[in-house]
Coordinates of C-alpha atoms and ligand atoms in Angstrom, one line a residue:
X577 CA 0.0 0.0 0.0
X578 CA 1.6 3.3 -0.7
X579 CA 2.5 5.4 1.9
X580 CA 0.8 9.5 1.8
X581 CA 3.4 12.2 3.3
X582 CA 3.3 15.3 4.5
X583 CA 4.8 18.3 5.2
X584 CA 4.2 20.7 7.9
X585 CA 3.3 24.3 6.7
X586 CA 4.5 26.9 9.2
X587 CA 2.7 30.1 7.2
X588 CA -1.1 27.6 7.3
X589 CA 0.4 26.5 10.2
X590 CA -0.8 22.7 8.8
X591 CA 0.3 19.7 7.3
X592 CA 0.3 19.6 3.1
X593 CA -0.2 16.5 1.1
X594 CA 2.9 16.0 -0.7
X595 CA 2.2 15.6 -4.2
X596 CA 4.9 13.5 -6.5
X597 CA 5.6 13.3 -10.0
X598 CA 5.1 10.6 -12.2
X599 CA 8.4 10.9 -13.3
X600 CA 9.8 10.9 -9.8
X601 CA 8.0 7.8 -8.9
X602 CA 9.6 6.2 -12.3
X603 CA 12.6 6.8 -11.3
X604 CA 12.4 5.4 -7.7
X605 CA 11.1 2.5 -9.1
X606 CA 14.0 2.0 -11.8
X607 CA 16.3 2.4 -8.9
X608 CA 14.5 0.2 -6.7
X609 CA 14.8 -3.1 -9.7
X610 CA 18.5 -2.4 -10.4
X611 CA 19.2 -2.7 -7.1
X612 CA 17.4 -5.7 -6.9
X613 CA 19.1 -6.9 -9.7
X614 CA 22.3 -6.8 -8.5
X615 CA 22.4 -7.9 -5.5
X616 CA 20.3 -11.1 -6.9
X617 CA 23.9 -11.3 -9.2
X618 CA 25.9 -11.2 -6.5
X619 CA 23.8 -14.2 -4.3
X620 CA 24.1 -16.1 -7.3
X621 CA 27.5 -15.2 -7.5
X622 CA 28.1 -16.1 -3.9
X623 CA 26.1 -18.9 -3.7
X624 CA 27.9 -20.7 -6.5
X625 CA 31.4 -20.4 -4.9
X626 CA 30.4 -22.2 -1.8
X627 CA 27.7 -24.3 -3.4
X628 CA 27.4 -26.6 -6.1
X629 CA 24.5 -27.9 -7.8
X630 CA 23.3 -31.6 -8.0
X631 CA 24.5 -31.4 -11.6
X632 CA 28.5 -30.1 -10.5
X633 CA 28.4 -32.9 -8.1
X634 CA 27.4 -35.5 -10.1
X635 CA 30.4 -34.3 -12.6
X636 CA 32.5 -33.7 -10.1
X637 CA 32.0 -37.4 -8.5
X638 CA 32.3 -38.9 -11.7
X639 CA 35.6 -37.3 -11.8
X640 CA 36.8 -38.9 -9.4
X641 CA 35.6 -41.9 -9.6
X642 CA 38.2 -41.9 -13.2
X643 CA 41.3 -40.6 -11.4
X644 CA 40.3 -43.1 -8.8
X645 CA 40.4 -45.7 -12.3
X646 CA 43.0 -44.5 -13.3
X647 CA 45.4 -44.7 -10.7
X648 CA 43.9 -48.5 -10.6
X649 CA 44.6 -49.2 -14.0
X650 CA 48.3 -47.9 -13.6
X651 CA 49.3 -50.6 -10.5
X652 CA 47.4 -52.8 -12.5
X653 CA 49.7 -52.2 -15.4
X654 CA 53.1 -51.7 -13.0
X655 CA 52.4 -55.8 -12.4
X656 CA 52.0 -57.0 -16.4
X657 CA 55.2 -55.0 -17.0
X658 CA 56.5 -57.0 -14.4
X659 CA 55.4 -60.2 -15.9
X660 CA 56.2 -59.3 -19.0
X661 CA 59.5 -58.5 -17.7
X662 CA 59.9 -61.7 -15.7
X663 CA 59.4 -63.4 -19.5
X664 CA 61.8 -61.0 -20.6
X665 CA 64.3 -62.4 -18.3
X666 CA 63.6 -66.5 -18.9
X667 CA 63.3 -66.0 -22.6
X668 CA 67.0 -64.6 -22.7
X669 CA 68.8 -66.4 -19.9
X670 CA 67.1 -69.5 -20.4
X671 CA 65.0 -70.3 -23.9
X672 CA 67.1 -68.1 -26.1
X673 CA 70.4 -69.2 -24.3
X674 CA 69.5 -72.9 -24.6
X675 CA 68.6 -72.5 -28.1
X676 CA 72.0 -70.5 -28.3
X677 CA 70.0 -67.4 -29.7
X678 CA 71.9 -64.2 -28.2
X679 CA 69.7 -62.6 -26.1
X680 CA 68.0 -59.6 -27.3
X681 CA 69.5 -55.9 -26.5
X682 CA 68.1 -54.1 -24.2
X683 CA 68.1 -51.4 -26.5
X684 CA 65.6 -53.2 -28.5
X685 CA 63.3 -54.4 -25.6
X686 CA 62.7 -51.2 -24.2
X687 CA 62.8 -49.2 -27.2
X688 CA 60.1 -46.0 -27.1
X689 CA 58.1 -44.4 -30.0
X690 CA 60.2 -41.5 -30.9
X691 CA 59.3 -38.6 -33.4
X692 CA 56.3 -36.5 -32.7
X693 CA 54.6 -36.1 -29.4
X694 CA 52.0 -38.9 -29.3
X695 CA 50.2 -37.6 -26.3
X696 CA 49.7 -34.1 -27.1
X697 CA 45.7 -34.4 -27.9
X698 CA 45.9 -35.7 -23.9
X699 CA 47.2 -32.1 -22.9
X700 CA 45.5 -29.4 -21.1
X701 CA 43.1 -31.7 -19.1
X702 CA 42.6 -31.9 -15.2
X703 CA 44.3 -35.1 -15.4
X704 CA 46.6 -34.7 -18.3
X705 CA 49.2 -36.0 -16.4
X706 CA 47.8 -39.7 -15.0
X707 CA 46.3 -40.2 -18.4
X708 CA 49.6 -39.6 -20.5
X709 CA 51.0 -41.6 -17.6
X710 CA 48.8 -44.5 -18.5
X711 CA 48.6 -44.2 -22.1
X712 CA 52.5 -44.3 -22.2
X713 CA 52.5 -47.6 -20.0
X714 CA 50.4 -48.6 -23.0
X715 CA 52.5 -48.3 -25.4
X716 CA 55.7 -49.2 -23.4
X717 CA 53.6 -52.9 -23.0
X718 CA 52.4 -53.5 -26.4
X719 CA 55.7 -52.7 -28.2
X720 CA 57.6 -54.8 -24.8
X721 CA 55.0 -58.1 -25.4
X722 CA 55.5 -57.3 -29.6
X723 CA 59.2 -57.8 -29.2
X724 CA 58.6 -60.9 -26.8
X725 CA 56.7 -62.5 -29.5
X726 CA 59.0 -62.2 -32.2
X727 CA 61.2 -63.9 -30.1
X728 CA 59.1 -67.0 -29.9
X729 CA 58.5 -66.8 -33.3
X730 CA 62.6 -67.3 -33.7
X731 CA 62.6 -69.9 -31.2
X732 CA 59.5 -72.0 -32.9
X733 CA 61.9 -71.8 -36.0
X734 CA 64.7 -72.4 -34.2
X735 CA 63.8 -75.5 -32.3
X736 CA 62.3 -76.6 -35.9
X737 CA 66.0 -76.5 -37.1
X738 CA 67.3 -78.0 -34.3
X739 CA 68.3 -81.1 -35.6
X740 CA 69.9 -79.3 -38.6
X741 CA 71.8 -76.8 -35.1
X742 CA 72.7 -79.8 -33.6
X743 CA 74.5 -81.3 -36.8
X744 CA 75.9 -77.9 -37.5
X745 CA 77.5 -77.2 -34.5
X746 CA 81.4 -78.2 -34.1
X747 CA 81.5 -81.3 -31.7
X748 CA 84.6 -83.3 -32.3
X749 CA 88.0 -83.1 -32.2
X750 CA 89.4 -82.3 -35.7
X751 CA 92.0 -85.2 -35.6
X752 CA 92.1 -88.8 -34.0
X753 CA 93.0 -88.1 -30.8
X754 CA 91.6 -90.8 -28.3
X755 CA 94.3 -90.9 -26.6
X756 CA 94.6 -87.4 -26.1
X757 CA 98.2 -87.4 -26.7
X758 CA 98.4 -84.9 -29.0
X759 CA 96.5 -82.2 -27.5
X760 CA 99.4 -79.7 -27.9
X761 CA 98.2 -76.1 -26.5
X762 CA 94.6 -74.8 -25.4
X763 CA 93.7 -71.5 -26.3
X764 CA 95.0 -68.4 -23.8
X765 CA 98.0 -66.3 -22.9
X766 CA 101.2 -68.4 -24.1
X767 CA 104.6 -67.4 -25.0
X768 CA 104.5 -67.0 -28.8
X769 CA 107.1 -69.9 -29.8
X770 CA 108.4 -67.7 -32.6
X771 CA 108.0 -64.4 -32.0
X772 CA 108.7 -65.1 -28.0
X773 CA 106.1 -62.4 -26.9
X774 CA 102.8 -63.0 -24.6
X775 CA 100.2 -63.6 -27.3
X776 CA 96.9 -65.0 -27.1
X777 CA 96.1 -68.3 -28.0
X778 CA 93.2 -68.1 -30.1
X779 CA 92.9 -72.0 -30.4
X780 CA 94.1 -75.1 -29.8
X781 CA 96.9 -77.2 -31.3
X782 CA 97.1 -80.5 -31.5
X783 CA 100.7 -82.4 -32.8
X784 CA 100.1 -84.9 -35.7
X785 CA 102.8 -86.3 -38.2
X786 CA 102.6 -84.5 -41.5
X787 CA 99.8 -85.7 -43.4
X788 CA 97.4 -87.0 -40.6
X789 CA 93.9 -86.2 -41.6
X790 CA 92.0 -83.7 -40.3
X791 CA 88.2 -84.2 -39.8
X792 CA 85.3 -81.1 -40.2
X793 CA 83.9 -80.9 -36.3
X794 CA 80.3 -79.9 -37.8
X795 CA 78.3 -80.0 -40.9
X796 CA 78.8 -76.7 -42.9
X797 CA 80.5 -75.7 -46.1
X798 CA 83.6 -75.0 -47.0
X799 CA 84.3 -71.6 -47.2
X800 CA 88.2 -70.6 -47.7
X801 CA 90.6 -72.9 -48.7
X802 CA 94.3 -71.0 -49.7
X803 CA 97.4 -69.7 -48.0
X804 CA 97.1 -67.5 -45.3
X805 CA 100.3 -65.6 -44.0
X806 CA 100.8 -66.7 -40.1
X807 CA 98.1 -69.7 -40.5
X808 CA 99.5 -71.2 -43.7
X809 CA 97.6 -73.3 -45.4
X810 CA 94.0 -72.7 -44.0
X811 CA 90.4 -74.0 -44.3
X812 CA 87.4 -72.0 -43.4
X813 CA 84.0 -73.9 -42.6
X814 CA 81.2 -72.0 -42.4
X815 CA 78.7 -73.9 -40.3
X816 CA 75.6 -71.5 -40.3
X817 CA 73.5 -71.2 -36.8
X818 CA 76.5 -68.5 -36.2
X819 CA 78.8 -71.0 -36.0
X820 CA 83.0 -71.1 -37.9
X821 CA 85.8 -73.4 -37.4
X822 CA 89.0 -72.7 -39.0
X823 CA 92.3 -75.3 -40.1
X824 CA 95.6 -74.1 -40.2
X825 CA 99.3 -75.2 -41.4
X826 CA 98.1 -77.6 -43.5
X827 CA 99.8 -79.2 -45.9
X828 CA 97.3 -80.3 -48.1
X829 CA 93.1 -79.9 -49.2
X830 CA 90.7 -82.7 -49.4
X831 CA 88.1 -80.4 -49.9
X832 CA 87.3 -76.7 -52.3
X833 CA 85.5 -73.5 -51.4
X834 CA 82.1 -74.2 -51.4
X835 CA 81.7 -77.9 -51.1
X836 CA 79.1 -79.0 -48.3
X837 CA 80.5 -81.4 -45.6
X838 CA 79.4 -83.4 -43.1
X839 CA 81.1 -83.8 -39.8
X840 CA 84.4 -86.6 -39.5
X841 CA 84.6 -85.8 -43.2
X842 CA 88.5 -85.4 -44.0
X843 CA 89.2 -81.8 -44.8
X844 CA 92.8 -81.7 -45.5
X845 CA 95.9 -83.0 -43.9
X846 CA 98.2 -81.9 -40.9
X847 CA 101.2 -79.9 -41.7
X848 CA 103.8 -77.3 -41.2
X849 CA 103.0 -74.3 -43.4
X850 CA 102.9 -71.1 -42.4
X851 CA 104.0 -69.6 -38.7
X852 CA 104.6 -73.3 -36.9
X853 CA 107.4 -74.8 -34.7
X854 CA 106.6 -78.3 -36.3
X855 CA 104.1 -80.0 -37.8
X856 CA 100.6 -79.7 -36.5
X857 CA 97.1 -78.6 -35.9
X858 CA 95.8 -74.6 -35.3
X859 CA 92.0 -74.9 -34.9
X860 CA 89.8 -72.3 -34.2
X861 CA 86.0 -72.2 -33.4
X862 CA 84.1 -69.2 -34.0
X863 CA 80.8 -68.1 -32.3
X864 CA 79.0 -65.3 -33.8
X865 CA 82.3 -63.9 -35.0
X866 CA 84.3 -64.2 -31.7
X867 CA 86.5 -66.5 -31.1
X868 CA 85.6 -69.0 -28.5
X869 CA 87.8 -71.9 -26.7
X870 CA 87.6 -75.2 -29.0
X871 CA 88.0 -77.1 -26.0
X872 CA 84.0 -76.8 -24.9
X873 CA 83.0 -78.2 -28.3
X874 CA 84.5 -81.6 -27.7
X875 CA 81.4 -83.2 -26.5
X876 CA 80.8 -85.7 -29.1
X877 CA 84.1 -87.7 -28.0
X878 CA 84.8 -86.7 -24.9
X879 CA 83.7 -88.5 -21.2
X880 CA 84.2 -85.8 -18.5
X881 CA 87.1 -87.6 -16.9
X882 CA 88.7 -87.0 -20.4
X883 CA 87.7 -83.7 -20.6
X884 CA 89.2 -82.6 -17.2
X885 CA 92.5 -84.1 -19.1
X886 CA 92.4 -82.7 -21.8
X887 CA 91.9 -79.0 -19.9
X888 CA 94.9 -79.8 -17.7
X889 CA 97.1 -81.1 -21.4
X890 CA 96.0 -77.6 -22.8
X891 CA 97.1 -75.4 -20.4
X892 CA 100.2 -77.3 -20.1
X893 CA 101.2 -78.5 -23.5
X894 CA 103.5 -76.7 -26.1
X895 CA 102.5 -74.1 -28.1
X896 CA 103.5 -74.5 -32.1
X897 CA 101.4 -71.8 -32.8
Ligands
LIG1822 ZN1 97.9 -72.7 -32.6

């Protein structure tokens, strides 16, 4: 209801009516709404910095609810990179080493995605962070468990072949020797008969009359045949599966380059050619181009009461180079 006012008259000594203005009564009323106005802004204003709406919180809940997931999905993933890694470690000391497959590099296992930044469409989010986290895990996994399978995939074919490895694989000595009297010198640090230096002995010797025949340790082919400075006359055998044995001071070739052998087959005969003290053997066995000791490659004809002797004749027996 609107108020009337008044106003006292001293001259009528009475009260007046006061009269307003339409305009005046315009203009209270404009200032009355915009005051309104605002301070309904600023409530709102107010009200949704301490309060949320049903709405927010469902948003906000299901927002945590997927860091909650993710953090989950993260330990879950820290233990299949473990497993993965525990197959890691049994295919390469175990599978791949029994196989004699060299074990994969390291390098190559945990190799990343390089180039361009694959997460950058996962920037700029509340939880950028834990899902690049997760989404790296990811890829660490499938490229971890892609390489693991390629492995396999070598061992299947490998393990197919393995009769073939088996054949392949030097596993006699190269001359009779049942006796084991003519194990000369193993392969190690020796006194170089000729040039009377500390060399290594990069294989084994074994002391035969000239002409003795020498046997191929493994199937393969024949790969060099032909003088060689220090070695003399030389025969290379290329045995595949990684594998190499080399003949030297020979003095002469049962064999050419490139014929296929089979293991006992004679090769060539003992001789004196080339850097040697007297006739004998210089045989060498190579493993995926390094040099290995011969003498662990004698399993074919060897009990391991011979073995042990012929480790002690080795280290003991002299060195014709
Ligand atoms: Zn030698």
């Amino acid at each position: 209801m609107a108020q009337v006012k008044y106003k006292y008259n001293p001259e009528s000594l009475s009260y007046d009516k006061i009269e307003r203005s339409a305009k005046g009564v315009a203009k209270r009323m404009l200032f009355f709404v915009t005051a309104s106005l605002t301070l309904g802004v600023v409530y709102i204003i107010i009200l949704s910095l301490f309060f949320v709406t049903p709405k927010e919180k469902k948003l906000l809940n299901d927002l945590d609810h997927i860091t909650v997931n993710y953090k989950m999905l993260d330990q879950r993933m820290d233990q299949m990179l473990k497993v993965v890694n525990d197959m890691q470690q049994r295919d390469d000391n175990i599978y791949r080493t029994v196989f004699e497959l060299e074990p994969i590099p390291q390098s190559i296992r945990q190799a990343g995605f390089g180039g361009i930044n694959r997460y950058e469409s996962l920037e700029g989010f509340v939880n950028s962070p834990l899902m690049i986290r997760t989404n790296k895990f990811i890829d660490k996994l499938t490229k971890q468990v892609y390489v693991q399978s390629k492995s396999y995939d070598e061992l299947i074919d490998r393990v197919k072949n393995q009769e073939q490895m088996l054949a392949a694989r030097p596993a006699i000595q190269p001359i009779d020797n049942r006796d084991l009297k003519k194990t000369a010198s193993g392969y190690g640090m020796r006194i170089h008969p000729i040039h009377k230096d500390l060399r290594f002995h990069n294989g084994m010797d074994f002391a035969a009359p000239v002409g003795t025949d020498i046997y191929v340790t493994g199937d393969g082919v024949v790969t060099q045949t032909g003088y060689s400075g220090g070695l003399g006359n030389r025969i290379i055998v290329n045995h595949g599966f990684g594998y190499k044995t080399v003949y030297g001071h020979l003095s002469g070739f049962a064999v050419r380059e490139g014929d296929a052998v089979k293991r006992g087959q004679v090769i060539g005969y003992v001789g004196n050619t080339g850097d040697s003290t007297g006739p004998h053997l210089h045989y060498e066995v190579h493993k995926n181009d390094q040099i290995v000791n011969p003498i662990n490659y004698y399993y074919e004809d060897l009990s391991p009461e011979e073995f042990a002797l012929i480790v002690d004749m080795a280290s003991k027996g002299a060195i014709y180079d």
